[in-house]
mmCIF file of C-alpha atoms (C1' of nucleotides) in Angstrom:
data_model
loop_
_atom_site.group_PDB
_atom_site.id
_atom_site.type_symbol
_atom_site.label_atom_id
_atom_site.label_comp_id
_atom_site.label_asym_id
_atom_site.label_seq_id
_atom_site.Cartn_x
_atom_site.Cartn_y
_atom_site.Cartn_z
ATOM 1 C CA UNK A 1 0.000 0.000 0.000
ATOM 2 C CA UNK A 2 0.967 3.907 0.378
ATOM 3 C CA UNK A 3 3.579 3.391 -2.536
ATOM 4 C CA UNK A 4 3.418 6.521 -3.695
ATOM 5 C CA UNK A 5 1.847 10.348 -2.124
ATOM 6 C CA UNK A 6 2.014 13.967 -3.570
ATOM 7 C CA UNK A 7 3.320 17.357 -1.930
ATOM 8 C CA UNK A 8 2.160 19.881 -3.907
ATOM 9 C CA UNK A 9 1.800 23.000 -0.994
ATOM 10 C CA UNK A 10 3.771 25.916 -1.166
ATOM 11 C CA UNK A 11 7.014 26.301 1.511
ATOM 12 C CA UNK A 12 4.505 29.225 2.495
ATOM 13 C CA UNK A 13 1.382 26.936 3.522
ATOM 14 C CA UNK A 14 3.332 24.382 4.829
ATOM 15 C CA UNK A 15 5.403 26.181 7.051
ATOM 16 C CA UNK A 16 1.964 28.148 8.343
ATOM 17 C CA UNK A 17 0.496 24.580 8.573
ATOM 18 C CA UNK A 18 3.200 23.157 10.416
ATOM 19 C CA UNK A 19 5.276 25.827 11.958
ATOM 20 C CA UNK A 20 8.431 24.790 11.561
ATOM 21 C CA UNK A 21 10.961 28.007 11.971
ATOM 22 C CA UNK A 22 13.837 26.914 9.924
ATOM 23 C CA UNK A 23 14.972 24.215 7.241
ATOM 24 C CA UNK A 24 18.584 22.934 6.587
ATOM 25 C CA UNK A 25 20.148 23.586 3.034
ATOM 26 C CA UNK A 26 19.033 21.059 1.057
ATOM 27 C CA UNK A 27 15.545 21.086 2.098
ATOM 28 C CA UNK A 28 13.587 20.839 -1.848
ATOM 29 C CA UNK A 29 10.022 22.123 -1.388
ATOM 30 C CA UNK A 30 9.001 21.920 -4.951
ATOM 31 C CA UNK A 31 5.227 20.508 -5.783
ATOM 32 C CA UNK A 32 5.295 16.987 -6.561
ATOM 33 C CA UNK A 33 2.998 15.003 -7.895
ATOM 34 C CA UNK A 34 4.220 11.288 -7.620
ATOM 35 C CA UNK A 35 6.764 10.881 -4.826
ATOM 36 C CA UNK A 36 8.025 7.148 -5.165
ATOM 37 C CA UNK A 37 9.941 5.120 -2.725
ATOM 38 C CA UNK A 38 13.482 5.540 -2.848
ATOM 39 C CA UNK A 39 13.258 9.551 -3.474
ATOM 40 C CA UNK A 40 14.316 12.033 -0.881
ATOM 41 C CA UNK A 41 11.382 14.105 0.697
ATOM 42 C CA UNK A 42 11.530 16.663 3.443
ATOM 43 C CA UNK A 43 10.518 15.618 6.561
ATOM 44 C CA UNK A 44 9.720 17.413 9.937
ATOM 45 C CA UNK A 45 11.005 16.248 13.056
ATOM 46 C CA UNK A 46 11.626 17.631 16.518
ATOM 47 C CA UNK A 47 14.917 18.892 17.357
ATOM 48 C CA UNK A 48 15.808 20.706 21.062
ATOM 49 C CA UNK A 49 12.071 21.750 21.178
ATOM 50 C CA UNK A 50 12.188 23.456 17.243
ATOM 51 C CA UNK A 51 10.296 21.913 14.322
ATOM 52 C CA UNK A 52 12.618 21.427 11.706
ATOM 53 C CA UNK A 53 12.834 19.815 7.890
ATOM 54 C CA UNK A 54 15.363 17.485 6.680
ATOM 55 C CA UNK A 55 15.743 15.465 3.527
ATOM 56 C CA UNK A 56 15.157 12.159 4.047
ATOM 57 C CA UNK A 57 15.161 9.116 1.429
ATOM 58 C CA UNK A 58 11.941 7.003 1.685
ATOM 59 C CA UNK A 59 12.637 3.278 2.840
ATOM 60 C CA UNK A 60 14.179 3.306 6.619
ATOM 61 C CA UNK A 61 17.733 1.740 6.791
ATOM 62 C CA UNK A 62 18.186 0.717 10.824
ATOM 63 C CA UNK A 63 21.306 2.541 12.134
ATOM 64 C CA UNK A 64 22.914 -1.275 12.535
ATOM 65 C CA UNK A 65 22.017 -2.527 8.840
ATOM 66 C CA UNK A 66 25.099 -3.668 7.379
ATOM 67 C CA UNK A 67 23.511 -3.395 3.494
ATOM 68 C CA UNK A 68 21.344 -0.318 3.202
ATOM 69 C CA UNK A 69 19.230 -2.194 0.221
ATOM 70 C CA UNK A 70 17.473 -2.946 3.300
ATOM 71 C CA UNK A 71 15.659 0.406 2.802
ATOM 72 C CA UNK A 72 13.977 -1.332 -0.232
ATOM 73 C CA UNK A 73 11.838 -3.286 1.613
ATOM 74 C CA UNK A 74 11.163 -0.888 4.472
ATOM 75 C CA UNK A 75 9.070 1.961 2.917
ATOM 76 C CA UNK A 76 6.063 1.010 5.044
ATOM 77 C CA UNK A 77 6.071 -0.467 8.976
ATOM 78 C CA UNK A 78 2.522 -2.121 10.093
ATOM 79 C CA UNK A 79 1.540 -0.214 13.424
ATOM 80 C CA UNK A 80 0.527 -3.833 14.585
ATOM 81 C CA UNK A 81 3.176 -5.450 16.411
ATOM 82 C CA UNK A 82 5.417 -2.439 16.071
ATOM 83 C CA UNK A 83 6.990 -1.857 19.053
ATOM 84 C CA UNK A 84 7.863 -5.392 18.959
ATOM 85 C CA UNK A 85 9.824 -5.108 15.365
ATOM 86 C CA UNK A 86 14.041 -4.843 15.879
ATOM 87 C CA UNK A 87 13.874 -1.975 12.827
ATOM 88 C CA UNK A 88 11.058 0.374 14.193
ATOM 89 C CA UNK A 89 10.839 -0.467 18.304
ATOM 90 C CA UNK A 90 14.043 1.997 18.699
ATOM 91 C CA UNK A 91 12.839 4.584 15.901
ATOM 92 C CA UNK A 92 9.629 4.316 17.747
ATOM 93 C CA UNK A 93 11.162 5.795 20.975
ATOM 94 C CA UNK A 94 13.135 8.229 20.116
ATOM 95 C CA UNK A 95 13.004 9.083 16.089
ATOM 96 C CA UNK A 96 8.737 9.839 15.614
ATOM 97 C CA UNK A 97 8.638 11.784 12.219
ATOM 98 C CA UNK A 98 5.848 14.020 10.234
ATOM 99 C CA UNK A 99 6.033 13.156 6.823
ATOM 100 C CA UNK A 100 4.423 16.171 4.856
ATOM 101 C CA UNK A 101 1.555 15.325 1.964
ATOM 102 C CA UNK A 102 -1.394 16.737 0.140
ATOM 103 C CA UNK A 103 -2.555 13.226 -0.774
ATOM 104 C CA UNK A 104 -1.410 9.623 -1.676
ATOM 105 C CA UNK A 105 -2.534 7.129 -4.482
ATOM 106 C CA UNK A 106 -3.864 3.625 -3.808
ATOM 107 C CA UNK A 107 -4.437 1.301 -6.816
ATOM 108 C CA UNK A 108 -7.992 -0.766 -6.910
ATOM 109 C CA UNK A 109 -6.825 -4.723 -8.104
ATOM 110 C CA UNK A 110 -10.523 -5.984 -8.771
ATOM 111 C CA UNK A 111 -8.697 -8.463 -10.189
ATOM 112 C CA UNK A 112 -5.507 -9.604 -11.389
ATOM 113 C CA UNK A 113 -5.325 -8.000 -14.531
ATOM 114 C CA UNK A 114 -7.259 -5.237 -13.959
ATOM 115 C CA UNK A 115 -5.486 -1.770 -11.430
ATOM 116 C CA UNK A 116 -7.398 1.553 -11.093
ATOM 117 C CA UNK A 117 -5.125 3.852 -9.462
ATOM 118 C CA UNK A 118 -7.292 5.989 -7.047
ATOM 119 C CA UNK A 119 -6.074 9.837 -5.069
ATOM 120 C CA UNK A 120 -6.545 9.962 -1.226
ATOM 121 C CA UNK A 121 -6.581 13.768 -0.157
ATOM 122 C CA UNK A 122 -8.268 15.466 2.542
ATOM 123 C CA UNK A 123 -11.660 17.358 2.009
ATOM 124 C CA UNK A 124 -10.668 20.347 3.530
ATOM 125 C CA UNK A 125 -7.423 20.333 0.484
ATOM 126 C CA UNK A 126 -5.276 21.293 3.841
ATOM 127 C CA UNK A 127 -1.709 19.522 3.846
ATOM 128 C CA UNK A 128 -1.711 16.590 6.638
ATOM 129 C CA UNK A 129 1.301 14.460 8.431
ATOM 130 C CA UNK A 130 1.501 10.835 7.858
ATOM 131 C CA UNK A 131 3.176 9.049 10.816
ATOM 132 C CA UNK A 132 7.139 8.414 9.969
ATOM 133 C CA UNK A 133 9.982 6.592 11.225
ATOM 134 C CA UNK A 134 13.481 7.925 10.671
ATOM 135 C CA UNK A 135 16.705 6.680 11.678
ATOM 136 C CA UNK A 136 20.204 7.609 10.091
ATOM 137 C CA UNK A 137 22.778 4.771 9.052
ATOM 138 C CA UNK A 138 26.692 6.091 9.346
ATOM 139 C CA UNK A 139 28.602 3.057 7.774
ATOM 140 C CA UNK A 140 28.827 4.223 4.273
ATOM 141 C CA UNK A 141 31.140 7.296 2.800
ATOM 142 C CA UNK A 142 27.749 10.216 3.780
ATOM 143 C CA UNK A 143 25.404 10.077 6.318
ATOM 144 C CA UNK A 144 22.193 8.247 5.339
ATOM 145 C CA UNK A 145 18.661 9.310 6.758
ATOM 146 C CA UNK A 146 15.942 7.667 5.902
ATOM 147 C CA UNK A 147 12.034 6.961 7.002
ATOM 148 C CA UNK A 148 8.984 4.689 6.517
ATOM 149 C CA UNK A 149 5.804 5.638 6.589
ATOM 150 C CA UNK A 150 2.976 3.436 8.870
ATOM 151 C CA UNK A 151 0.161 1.722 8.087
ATOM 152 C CA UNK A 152 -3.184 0.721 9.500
ATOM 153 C CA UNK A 153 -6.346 -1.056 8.813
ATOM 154 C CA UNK A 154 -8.489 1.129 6.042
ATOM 155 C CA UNK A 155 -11.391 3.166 6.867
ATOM 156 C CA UNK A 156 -14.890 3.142 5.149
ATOM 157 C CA UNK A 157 -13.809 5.242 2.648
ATOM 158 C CA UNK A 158 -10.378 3.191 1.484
ATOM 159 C CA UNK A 159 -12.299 -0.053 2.370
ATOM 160 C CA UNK A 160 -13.453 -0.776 -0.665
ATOM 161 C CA UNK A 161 -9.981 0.252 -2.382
ATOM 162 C CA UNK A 162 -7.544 -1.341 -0.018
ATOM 163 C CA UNK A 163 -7.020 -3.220 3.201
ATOM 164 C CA UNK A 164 -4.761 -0.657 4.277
ATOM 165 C CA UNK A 165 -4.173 2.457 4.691
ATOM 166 C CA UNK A 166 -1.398 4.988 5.539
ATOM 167 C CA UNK A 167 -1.316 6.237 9.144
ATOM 168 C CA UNK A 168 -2.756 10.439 8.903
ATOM 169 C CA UNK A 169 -1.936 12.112 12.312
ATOM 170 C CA UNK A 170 -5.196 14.205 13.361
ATOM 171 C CA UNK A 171 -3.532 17.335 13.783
ATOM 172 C CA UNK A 172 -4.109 17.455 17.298
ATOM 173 C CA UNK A 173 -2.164 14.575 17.535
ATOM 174 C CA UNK A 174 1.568 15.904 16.058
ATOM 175 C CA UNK A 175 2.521 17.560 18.006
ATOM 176 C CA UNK A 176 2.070 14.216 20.741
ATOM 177 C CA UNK A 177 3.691 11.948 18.032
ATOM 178 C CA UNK A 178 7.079 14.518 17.969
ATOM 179 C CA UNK A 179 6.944 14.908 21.692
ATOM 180 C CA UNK A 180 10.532 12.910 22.664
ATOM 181 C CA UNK A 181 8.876 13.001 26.484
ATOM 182 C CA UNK A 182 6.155 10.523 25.607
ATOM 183 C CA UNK A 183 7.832 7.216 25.825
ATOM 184 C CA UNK A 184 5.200 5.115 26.785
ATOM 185 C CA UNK A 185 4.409 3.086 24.107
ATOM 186 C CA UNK A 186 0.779 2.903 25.227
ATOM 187 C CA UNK A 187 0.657 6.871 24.369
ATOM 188 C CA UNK A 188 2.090 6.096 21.335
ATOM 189 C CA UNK A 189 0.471 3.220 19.853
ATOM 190 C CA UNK A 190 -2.972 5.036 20.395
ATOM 191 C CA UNK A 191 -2.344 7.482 17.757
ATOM 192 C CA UNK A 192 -1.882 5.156 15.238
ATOM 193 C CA UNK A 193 -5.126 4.824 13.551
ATOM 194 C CA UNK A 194 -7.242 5.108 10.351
ATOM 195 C CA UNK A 195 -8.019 8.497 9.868
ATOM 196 C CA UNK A 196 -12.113 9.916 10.234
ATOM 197 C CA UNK A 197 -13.577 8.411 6.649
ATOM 198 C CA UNK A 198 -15.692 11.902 6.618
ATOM 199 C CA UNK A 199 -12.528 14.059 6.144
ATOM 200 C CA UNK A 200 -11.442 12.400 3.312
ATOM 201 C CA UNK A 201 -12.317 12.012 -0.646
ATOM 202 C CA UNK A 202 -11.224 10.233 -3.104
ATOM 203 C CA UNK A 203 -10.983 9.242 -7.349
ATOM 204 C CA UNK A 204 -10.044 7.559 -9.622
ATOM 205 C CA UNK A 205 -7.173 8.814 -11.930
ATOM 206 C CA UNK A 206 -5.260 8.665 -14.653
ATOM 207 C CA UNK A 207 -3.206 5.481 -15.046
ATOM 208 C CA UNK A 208 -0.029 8.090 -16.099
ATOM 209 C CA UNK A 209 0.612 7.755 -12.015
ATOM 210 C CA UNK A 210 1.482 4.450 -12.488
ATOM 211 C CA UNK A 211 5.285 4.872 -13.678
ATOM 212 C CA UNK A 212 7.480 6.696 -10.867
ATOM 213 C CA UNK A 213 8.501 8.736 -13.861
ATOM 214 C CA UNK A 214 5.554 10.960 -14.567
ATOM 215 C CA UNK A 215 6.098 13.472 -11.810
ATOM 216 C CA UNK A 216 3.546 15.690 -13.732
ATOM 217 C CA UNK A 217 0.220 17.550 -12.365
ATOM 218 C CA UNK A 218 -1.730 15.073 -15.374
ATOM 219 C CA UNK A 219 -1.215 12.295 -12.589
ATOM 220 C CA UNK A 220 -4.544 14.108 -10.218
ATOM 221 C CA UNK A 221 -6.776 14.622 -13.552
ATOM 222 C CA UNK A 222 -10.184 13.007 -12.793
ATOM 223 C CA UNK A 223 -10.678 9.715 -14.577
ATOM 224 C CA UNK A 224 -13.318 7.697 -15.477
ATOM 225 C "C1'" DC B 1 26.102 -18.862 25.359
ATOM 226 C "C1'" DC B 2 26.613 -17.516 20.055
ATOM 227 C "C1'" DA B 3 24.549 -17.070 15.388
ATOM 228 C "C1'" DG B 4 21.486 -15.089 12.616
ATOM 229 C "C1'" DA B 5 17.740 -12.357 11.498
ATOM 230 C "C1'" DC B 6 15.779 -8.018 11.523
ATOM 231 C "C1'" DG B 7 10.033 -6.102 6.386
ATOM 232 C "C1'" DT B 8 5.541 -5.244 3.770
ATOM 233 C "C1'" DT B 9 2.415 -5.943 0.147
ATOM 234 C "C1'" DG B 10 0.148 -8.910 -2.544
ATOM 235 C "C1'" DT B 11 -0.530 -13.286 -4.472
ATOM 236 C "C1'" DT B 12 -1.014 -18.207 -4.103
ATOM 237 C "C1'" DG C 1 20.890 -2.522 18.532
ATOM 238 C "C1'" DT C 2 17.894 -6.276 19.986
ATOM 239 C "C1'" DC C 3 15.418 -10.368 19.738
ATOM 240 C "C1'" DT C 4 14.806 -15.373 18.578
ATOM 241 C "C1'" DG C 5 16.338 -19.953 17.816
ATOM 242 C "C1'" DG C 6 19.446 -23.540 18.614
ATOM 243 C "C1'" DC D 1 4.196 1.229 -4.630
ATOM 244 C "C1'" DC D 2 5.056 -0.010 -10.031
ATOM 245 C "C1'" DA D 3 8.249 -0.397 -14.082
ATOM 246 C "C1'" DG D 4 11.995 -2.311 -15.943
ATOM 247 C "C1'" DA D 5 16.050 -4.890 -15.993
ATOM 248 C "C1'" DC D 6 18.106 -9.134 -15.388
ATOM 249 C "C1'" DG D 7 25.793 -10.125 -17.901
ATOM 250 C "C1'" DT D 8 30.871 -10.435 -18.485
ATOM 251 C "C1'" DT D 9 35.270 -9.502 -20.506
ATOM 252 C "C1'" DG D 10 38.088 -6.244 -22.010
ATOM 253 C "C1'" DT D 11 38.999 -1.792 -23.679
ATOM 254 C "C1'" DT D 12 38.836 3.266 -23.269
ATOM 255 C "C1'" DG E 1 11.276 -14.933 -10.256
ATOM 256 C "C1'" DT E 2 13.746 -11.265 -8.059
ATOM 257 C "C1'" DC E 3 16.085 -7.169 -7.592
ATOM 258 C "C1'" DT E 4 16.863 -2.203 -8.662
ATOM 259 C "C1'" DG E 5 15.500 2.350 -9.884
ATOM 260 C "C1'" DG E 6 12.251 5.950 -9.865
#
DNA sequence: CCAGACGTTGTT
DNA sequence: GTCTGG
DNA sequence: CCAGACGTTGTT
DNA sequence: GTCTGG
């Protein structure tokens, strides 16, 4: 699932969205409109009490991986049995991410020749925070930092789409998921579910989303 | 104790 | 790094 | 996630 | 079939 999401807010919106007060260099906050695994994407994460962005690549690579290929296999991280995974139960502690979207594509496999990609966004069109892991892997010539995005059991709107769905933080609950004071993993866990179906919409679209290449607006044209 | 694995989705 | 299996 | 490649020797 | 690249 959640193989693929779009950023198309302005550094403007997001940063009134999500208040965070400064960026490192490097931080690209271009539109995009078919963000595939692998890519870097800014993400926000807590750092002495500021809210800051960082490019990150999307697929976590534990700090103790010896091959980072690992990261291929690690863009997503089931919020069941989490805390009990050896990749994501330290991450979970200490390294709780926002990762920025406007939306995210899920494709529709009726059958097994047939896939209808569908778009995910939020009624209101406001930006939201999926819940992200990040960790950063030192054994190769740069610094590596990396996330994974969680998942949950679909709501009645992805239902019928999918049988799961990407983890959206209500955004009452960020600021809880950043907080580096909540360690219980009680706290935690509770935040991780599927997001109010009556907040969100959703079409179909145009099957140019489904090659990584076509970063292009055509990809969230109505389809039939 | 040490050695070895550490993941998800989707498909069968 | 941490857990499981032997 | 999906799309696309999947190899070596030897030469530059 | 399986891995890599986007």
């Amino acid at each position: 699932m959640c193989g693929r999401f779009v950023k198309k807010s302005s550094k403007e919106e997001l940063r009134k969205r999500f208040g965070f007060d400064d960026s490192l260099g490097g931080v690209m906050l271009e539109p995009r409109y078919n963000i595939a695994p692998s890519q870097e994407h800014p993400v926000l994460i807590l750092n002495q009490d500021r809210r800051l962005l960082r490019m990150m690549k999307w697929g976590l690579v534990p700090h103790w991986s010896r091959d980072p290929k690992i990261g291929y296999k690690m863009i997503n991280a089931r919020s069941e049995g989490i805390e009990e995974k050896p990749s994501f139960s330290g991450p979970l502690k200490k390294k709780r991410c926002l990762v920025i979207a406007d939306g995210f594509y899920e494709w529709h496999k009726p059958d097994k020749k047939t896939k209808i990609p569908y778009y995910f966004s939020l009624k209101s069109g406001e930006p939201f925070a999926f819940a992200g892991l990040w960790d950063l892997w030192e054994k190769g010539d740069e610094p590596l930092y990396t996330f994974t995005i969680i998942t949950t059991s679909p709501n009645e709107l992805m239902e019928p789409v999918h049988n799961r769905m990407p983890v959206i933080l209500s955004e009452s609950d960020e600021a809880r998921w950043l907080d580096p004071e909540i360690t219980d993993s009680k706290d935690v866990l509770s935040l991780l579910k599927p997001y109010n179906a009556e907040e969100m919409e959703c079409f179909k679209v145009s099957t140019i989303v489904n090659s990584p290449k076509n970063d292009v607006p055509e990809c969230l044209i109505p389809a039939n």
